[in-house]
mmCIF file of C-alpha atoms in Angstrom:
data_model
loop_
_atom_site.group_PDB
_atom_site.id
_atom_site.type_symbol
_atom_site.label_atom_id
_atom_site.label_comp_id
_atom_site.label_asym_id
_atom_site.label_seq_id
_atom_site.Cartn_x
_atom_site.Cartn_y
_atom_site.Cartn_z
ATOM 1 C CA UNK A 1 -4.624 -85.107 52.002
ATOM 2 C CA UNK A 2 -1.467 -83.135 53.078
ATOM 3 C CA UNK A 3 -1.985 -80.902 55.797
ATOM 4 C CA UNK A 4 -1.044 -77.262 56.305
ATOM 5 C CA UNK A 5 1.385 -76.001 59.329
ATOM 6 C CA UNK A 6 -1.584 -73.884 60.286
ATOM 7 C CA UNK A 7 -4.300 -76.498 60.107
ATOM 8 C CA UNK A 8 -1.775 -78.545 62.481
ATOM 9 C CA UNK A 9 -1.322 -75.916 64.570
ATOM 10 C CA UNK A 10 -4.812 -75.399 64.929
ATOM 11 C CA UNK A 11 -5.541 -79.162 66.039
ATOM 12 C CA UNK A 12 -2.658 -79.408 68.554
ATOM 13 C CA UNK A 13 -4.356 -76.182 70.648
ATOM 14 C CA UNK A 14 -7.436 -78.163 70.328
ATOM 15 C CA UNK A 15 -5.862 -81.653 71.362
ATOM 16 C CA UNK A 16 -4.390 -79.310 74.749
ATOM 17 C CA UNK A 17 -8.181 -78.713 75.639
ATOM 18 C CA UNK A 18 -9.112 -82.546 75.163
ATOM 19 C CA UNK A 19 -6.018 -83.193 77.176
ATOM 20 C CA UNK A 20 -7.014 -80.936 79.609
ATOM 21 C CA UNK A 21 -10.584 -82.324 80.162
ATOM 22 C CA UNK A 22 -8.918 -85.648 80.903
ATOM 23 C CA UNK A 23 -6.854 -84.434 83.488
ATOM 24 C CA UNK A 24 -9.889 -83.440 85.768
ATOM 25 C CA UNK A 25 -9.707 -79.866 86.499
ATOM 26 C CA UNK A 26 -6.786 -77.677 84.507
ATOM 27 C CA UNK A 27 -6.063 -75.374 87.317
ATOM 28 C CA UNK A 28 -4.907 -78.580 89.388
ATOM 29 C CA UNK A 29 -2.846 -79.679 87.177
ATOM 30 C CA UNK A 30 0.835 -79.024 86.400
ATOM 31 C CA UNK A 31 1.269 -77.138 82.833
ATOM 32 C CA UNK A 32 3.890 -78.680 81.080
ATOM 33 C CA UNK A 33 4.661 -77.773 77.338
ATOM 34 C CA UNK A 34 6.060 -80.465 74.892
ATOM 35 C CA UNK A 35 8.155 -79.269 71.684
ATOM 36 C CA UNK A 36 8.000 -81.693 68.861
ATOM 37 C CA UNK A 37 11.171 -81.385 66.226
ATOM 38 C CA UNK A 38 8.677 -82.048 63.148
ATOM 39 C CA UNK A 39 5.269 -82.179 62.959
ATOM 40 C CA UNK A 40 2.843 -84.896 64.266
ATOM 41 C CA UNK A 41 3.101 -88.729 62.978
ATOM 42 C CA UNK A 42 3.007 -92.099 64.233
ATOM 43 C CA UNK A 43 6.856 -91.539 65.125
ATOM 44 C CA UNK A 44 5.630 -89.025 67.743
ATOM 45 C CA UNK A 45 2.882 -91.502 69.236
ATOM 46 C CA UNK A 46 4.327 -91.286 72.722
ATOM 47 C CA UNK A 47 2.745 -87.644 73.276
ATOM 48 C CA UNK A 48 -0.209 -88.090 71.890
ATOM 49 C CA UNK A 49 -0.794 -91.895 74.052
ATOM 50 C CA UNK A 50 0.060 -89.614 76.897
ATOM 51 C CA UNK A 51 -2.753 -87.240 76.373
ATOM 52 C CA UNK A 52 -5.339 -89.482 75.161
ATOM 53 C CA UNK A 53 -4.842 -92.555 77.720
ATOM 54 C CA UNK A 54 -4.206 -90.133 80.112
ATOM 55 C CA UNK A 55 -1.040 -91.334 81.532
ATOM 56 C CA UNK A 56 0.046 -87.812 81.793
ATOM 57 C CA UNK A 57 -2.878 -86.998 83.590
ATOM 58 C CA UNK A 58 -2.840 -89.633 86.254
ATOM 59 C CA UNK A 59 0.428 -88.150 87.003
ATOM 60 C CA UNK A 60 -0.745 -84.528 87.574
ATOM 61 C CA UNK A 61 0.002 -83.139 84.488
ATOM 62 C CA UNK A 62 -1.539 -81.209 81.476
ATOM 63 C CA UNK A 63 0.052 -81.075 78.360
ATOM 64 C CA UNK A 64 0.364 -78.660 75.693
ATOM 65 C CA UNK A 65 2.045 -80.062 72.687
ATOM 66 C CA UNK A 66 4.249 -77.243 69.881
ATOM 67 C CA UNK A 67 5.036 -78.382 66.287
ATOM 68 C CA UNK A 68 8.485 -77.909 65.470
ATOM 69 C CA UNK A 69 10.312 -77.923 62.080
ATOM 70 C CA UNK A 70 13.575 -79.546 62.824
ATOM 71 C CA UNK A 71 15.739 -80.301 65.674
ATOM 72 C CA UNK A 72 17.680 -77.120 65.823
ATOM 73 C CA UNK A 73 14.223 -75.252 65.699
ATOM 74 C CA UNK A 74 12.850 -77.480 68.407
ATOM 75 C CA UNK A 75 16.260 -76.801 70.516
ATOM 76 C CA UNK A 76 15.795 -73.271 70.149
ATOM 77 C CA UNK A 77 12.584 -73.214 71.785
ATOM 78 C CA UNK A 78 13.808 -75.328 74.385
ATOM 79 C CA UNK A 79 16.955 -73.218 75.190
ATOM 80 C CA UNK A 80 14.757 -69.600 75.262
ATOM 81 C CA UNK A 81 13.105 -71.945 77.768
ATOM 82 C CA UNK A 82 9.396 -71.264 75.517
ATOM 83 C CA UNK A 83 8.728 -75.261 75.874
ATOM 84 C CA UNK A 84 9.832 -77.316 79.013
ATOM 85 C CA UNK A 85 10.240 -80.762 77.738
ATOM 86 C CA UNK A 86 10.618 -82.288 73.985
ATOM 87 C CA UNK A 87 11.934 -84.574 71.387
ATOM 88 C CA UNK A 88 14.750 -83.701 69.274
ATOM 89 C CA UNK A 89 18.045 -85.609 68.225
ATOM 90 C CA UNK A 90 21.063 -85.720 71.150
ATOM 91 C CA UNK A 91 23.099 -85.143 68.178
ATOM 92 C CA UNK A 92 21.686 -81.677 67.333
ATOM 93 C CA UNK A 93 22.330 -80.955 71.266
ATOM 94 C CA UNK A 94 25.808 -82.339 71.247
ATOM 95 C CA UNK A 95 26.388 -79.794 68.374
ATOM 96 C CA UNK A 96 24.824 -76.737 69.796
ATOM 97 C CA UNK A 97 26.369 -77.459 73.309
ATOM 98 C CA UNK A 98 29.746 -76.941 71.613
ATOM 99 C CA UNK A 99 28.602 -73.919 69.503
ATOM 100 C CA UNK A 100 26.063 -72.025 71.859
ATOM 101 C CA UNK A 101 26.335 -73.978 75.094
ATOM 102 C CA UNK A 102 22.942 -74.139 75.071
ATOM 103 C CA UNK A 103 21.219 -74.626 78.720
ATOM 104 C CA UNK A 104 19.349 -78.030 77.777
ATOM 105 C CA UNK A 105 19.813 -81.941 79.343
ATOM 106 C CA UNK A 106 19.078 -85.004 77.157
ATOM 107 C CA UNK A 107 16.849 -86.666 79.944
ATOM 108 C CA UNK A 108 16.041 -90.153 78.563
ATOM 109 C CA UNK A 109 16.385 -91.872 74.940
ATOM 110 C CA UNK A 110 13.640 -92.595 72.585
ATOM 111 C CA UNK A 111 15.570 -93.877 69.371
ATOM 112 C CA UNK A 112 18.588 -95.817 70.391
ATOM 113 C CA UNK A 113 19.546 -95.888 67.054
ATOM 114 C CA UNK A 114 20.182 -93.721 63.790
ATOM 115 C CA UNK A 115 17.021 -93.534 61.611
ATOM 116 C CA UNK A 116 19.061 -93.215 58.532
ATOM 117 C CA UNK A 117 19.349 -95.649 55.599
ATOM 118 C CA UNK A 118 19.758 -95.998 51.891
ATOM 119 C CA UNK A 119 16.840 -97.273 49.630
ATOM 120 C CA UNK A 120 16.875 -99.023 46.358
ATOM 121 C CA UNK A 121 14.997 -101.112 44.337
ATOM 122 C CA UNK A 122 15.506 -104.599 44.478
ATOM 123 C CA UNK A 123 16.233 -105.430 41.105
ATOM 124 C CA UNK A 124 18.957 -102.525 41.029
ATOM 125 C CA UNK A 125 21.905 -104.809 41.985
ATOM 126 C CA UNK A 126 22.242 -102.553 44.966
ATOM 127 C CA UNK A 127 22.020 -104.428 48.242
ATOM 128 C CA UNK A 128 24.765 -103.436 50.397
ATOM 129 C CA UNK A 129 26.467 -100.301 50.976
ATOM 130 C CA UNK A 130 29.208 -100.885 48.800
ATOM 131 C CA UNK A 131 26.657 -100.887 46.217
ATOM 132 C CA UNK A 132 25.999 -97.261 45.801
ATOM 133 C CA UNK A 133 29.802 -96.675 44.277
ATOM 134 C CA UNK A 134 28.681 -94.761 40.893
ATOM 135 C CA UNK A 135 25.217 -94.570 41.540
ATOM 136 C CA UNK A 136 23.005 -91.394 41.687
ATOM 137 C CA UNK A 137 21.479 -90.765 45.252
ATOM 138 C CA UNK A 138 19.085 -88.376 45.882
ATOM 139 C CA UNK A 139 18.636 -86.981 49.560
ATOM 140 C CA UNK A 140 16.219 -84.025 51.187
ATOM 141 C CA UNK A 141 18.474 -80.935 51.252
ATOM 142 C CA UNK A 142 17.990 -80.087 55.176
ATOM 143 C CA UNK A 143 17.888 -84.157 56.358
ATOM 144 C CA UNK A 144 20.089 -85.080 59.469
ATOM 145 C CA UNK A 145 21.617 -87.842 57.160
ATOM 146 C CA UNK A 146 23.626 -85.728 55.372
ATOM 147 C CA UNK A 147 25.685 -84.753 58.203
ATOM 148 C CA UNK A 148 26.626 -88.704 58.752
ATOM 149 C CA UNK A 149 26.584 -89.568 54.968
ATOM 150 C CA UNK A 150 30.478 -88.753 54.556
ATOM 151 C CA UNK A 151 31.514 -91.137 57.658
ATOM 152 C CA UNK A 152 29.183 -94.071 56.524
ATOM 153 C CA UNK A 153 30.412 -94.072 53.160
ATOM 154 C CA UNK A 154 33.985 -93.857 54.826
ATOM 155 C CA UNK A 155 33.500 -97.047 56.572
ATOM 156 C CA UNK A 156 33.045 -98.687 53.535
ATOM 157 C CA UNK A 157 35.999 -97.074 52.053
ATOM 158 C CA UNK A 158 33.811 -94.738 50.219
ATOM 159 C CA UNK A 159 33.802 -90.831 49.731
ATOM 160 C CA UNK A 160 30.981 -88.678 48.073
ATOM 161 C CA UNK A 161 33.362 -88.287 45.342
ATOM 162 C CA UNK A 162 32.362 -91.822 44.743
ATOM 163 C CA UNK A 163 28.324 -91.313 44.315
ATOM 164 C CA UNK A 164 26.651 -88.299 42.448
ATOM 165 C CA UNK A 165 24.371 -86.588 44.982
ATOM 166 C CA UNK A 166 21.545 -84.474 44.245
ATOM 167 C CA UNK A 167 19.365 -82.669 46.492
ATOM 168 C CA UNK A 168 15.294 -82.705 45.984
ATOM 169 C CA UNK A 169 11.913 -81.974 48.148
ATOM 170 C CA UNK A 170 11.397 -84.572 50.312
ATOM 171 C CA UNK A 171 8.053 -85.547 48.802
ATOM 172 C CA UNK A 172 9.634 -85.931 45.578
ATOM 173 C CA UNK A 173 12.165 -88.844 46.592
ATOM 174 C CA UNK A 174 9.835 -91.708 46.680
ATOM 175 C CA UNK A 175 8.226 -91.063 43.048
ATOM 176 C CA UNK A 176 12.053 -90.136 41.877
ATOM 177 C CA UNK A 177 13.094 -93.938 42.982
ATOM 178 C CA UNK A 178 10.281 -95.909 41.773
ATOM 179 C CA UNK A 179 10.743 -94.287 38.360
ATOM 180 C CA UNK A 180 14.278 -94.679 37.622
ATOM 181 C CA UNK A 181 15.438 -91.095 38.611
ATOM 182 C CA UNK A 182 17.321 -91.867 41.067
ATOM 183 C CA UNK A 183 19.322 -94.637 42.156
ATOM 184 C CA UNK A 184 19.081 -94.819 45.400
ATOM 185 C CA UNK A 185 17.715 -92.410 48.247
ATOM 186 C CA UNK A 186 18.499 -91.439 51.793
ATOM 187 C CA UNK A 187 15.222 -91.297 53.796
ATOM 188 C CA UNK A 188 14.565 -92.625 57.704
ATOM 189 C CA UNK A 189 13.337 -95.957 58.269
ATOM 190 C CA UNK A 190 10.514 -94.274 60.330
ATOM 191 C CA UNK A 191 9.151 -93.980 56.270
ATOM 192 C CA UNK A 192 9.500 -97.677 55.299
ATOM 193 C CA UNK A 193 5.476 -97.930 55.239
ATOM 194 C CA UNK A 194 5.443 -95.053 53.169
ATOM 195 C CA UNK A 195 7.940 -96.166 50.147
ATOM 196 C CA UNK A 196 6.594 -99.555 50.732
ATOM 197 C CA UNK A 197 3.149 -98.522 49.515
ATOM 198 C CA UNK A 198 4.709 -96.258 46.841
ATOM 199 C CA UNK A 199 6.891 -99.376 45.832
ATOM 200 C CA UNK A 200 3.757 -101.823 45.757
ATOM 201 C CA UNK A 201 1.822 -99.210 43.486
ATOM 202 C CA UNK A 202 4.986 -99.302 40.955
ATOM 203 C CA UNK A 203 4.931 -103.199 40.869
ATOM 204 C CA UNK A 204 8.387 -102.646 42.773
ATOM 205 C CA UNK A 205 10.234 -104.139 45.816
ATOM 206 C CA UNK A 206 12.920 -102.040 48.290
ATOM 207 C CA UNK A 207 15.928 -103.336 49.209
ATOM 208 C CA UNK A 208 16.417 -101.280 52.529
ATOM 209 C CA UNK A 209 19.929 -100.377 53.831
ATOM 210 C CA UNK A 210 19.535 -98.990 57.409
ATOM 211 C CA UNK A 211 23.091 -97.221 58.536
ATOM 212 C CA UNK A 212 22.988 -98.707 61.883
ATOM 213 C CA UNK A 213 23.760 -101.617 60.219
ATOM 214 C CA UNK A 214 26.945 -100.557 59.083
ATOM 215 C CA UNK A 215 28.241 -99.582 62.102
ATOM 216 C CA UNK A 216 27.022 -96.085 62.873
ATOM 217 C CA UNK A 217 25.971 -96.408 66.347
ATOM 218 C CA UNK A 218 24.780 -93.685 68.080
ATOM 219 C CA UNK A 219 21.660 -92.179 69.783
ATOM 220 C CA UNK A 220 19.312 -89.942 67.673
ATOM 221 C CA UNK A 221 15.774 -88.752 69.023
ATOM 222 C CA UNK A 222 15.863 -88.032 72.611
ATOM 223 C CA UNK A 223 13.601 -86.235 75.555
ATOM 224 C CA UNK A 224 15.746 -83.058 76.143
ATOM 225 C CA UNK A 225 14.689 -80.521 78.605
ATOM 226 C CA UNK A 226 15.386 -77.168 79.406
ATOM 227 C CA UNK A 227 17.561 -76.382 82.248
ATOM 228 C CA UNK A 228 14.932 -74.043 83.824
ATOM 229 C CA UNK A 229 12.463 -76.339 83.885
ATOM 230 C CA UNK A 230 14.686 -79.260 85.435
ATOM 231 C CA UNK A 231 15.904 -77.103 87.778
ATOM 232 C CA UNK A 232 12.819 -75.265 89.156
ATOM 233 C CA UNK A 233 10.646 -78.138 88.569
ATOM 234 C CA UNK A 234 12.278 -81.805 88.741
ATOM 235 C CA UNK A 235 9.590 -83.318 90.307
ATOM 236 C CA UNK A 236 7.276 -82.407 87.806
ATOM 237 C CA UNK A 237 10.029 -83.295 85.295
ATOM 238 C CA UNK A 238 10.196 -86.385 86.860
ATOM 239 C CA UNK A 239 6.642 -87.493 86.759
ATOM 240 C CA UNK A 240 6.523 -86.400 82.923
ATOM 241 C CA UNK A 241 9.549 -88.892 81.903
ATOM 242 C CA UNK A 242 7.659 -91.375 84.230
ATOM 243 C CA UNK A 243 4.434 -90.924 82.289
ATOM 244 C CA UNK A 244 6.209 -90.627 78.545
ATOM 245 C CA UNK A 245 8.300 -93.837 79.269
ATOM 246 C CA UNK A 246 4.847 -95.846 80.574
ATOM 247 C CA UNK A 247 3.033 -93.870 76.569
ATOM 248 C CA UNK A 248 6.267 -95.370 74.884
ATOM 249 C CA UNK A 249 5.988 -99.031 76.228
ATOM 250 C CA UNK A 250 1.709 -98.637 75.547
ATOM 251 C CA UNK A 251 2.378 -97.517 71.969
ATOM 252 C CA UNK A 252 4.732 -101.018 71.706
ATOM 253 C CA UNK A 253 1.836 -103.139 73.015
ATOM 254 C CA UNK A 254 -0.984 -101.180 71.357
ATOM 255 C CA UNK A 255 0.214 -100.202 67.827
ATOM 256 C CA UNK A 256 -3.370 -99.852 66.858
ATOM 257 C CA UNK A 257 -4.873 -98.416 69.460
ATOM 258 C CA UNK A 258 -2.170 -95.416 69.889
ATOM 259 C CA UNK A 259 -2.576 -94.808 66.278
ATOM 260 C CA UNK A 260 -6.006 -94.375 67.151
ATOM 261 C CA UNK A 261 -4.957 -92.077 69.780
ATOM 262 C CA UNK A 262 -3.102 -89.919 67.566
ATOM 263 C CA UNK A 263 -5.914 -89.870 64.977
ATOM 264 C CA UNK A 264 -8.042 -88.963 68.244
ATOM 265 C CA UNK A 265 -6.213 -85.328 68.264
ATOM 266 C CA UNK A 266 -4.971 -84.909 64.822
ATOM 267 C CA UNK A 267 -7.210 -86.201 62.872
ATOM 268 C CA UNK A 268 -5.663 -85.101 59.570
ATOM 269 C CA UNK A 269 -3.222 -88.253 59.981
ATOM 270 C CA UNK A 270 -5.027 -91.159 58.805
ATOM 271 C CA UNK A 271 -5.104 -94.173 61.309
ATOM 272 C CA UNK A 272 -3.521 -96.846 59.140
ATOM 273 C CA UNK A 273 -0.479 -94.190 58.301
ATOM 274 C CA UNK A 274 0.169 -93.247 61.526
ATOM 275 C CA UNK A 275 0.049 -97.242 62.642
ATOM 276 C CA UNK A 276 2.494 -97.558 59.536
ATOM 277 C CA UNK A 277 5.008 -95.205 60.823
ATOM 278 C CA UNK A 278 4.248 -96.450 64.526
ATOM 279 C CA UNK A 279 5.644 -100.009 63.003
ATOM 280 C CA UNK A 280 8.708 -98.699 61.203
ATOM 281 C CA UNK A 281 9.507 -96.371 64.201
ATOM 282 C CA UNK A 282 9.244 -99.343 67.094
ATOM 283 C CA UNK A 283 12.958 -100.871 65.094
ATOM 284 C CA UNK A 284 14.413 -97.935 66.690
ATOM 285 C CA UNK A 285 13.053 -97.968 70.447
ATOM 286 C CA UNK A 286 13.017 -101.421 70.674
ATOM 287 C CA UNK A 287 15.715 -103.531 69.964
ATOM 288 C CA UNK A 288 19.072 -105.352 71.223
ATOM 289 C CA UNK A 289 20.053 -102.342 72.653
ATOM 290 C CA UNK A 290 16.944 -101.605 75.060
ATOM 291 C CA UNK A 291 17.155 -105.545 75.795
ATOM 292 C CA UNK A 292 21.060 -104.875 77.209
ATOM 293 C CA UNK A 293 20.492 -101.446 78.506
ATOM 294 C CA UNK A 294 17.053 -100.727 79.335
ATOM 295 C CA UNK A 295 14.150 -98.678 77.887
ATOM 296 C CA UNK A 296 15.550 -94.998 77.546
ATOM 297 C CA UNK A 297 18.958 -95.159 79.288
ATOM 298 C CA UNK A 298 21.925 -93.346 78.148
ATOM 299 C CA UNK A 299 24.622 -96.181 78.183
ATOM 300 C CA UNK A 300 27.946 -94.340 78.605
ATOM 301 C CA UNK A 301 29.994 -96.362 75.864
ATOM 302 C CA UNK A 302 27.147 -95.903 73.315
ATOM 303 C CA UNK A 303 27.169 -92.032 74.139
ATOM 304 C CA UNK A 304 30.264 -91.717 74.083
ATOM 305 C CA UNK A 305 30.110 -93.536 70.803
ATOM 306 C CA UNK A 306 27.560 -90.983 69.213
ATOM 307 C CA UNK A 307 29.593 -87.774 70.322
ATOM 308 C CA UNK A 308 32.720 -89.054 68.572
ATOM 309 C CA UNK A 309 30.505 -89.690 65.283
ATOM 310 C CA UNK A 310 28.715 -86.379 65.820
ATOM 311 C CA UNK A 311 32.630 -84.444 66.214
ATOM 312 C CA UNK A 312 33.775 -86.331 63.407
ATOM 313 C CA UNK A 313 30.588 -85.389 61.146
ATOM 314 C CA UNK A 314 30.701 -81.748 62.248
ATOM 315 C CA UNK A 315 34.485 -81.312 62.594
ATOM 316 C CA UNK A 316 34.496 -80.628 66.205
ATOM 317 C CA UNK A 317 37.842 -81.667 68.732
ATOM 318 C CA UNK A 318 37.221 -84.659 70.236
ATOM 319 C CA UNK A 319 37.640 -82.572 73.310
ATOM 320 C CA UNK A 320 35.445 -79.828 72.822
ATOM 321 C CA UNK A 321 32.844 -81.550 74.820
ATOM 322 C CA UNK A 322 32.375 -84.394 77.360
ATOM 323 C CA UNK A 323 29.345 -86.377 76.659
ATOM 324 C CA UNK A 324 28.240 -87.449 79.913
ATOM 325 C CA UNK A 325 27.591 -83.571 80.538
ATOM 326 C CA UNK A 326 24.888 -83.688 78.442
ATOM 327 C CA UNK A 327 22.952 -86.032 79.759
ATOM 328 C CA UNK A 328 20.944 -87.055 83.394
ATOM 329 C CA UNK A 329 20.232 -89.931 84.447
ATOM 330 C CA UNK A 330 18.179 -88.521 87.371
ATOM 331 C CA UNK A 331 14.852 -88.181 86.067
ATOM 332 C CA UNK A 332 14.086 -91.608 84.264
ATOM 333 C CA UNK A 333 12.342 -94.166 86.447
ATOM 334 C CA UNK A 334 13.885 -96.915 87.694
#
C-alpha cells in the first residue's frame, strides 16, 4: 500500500520516541537530528539499524530522523542548519557549494558509486550502452540521472539527439517497460528488486546497464553535515559517524534483520521490500572500491574524479571549486 508524506511523517516522530526509550534517559542524551534526501526504504537502513540496535545509543546519542524530498531539499535543511547530520548526494553539494557556498562538509561516503543505470528487457537486443541509439527512453522528470545522462551517452559517442527521451511519474516507468512503451528506462539500481518483481509478473527478464560500468565514476550518497554542528559539536559529530559506519557494516551482515529494523519504525514498508532494496543498495557501499579504500573514505583521485563529472554535467569551470574543500576526513573512525 503506498504511503502518504504525512502518514511517514507521523511514524518517523514516533520511531524518535522508540529511539529515545533505547537510549536510557532522553535528557542524557545528545539530540542529534538526521535529514533523509527521500523518504524511508531499505536504501536508508543505516538510520533506522542505528536507532533500533541502538548503536546510536550506546554512543550517547538520540536521534530524530526528517524525511526529505530530494537532495537539494535535504541540503537546504542542512545549510539553515534545521538538521545536523544527513544523507544526500556529494554531487548536489559540489553544485550548491559553487552556486550558494553553502556552509555544509561531506563527512564520510555511503555510495561509492553512481546509482544510475539503463533498463531493458532482455529480449530487446539492448544490452550495452551503445544499444539505446534510436530507442525511446523514458526517465522520472526530477531524477539525478538526468544531469549525467548527456556525459554517459558521450562516452559512448552518443548525444540525446541520438535517443528520444520522454519524461513520466516515476511509478509509471516500470509498467511503461514491461509493456512495450518504452524502450528502455533510467531508474537506480537501489530499484532492481522492484522491476525484477514487475518483470517476473510480465513473464519478462531485465537486462540491467548500471553507468558505473561505463566509466562514470564518482561518489553519490554521502553523510554531509552542517558546519554549525561540526563546529560546535565535533565530538558528538564524531561519535554519530562512529555509530552510522558500525549501522552500515550491521545492515551488510544482517540484511534481514535491519530490514526488520526498519519495518520496526516504519512499518508501512513491508519487510521483504525493504530487504529487497537493502540487497540492490549493498552493490553500491560495498564493492572494489571500499576493498582499496576503506568503508566511507573520500579517496582524493575518485573525488576529484566526481567534481570534474559533476562541472562537466552542470557546466561549471573546472576551477570554480576545489574538491578536497568539501570534504573532512576528521570525523570518520579509523
Amino acid at each position: 500500500m503506498a504511503m502518504s508524506f504525512a502518514s511517514i511523517c507521523k511514524r518517523l516522530s514516533a520511531a524518535s520516541v522508540i529511539a529515545a526509550s533505547l537510549g536510557g534517559a532522553a535528557n542524557a542524551a545528545d539530540q542529534v537530528v538526521f535529514q533523509l534526501d527521500w523518504l524511508p526504504g531499505g536504501d536508508k537502513a543505516p538510520i533506522y539499524v542505528c536507532m533500533d540496535k541502538g548503536f546510536c545509543a550506546e554512543e550517547g546519542i538520540d536521534v530524530k530522523v526528517e524525511p526529505g524530498r530530494g537532495s537539494t531539499e535535504a541540503i537546504t535543511r542542512l545549510a539553515a542548519g534545521t538538521s545536523d547530520i544527513g544523507s544526500a548526494d556529494i554531487g548536489a553539494l559540489m553544485a550548491a557549494k559553487v552556486t550558494d557556498k553553502v556552509g555544509i562538509t561531506a563527512v564520510m561516503s555511503i555510495f561509492n558509486k553512481g546509482p544510475h543505470a539503463f533498463f531493458a528487457l532482455k529480449d530487446s537486443g539492448i544490452a550495452k550502452i551503445e544499444d539505446v541509439k534510436g530507442k525511446q527512453v523514458a526517465t522520472s522528470p526530477f531524477t539525478s540521472s538526468n544531469v549525467f545522462l548527456p556525459l554517459v551517452l558521450a562516452d559512448k559517442g552518443l548525444s540525446e539527439s541520438d535517443i528520444t527521451l520522454t519524461k513520466s511519474d516515476p511509478g509509471a516507468l516500470g509498467p511503461m517497460l514491461m509493456t512495450g512503451a518504452t524502450d528502455v528506462i533510467i531508474a537506480w539500481m537501489t530499484n532492481v528488486s522492484i522491476f525484477n518483481a514487475q518483470a517476473k509478473e510480465a513473464g519478462k527478464e531485465l537486462e540491467i546497464m548500471p553507468w558505473y560500468a561505463a566509466g562514470l565514476d564518482l561518489y553519490s550518497a554521502s553523510l554531509l553535515a552542517s558546519d554549525k554542528f561540526i563546529t560546535e559539536r565535533p565530538d558528538v559529530a564524531k561519535r554519530f559517524v562512529k555509530a552510522f559506519k558500525k549501522s552500515l557494516e550491521y545492515v551488510k551482515e544482517n540484511p534481514h534483520e535491519a530490514a526488520v529494523s526498519v519495518n520496526k519504525l516504519v512499518p508501512e514498508l513491508g519487510v521483504e521490500t525493504v530487504e529487497g532494496a537493502i540487497m540492490d543498495t549493498m552493490v553500491l557501499e560495498f564493492n572494489e572500491v571500499t576493498d582499496k579504500d576503506g568503508l566511507g573514505v573520500f579517496e582524493t583521485a575518485r573525488l576529484a574524479e566526481t567534481w570534474k563529472r559533476v562541472a562537466a554535467a552542470q557546466k561549471f569551470e573546472a576551477g570554480a571549486l576545489d574538491p578536497e574543500s568539501v570534504v573532512s576526513r576528521d570525523f570518520l573512525a579509523e
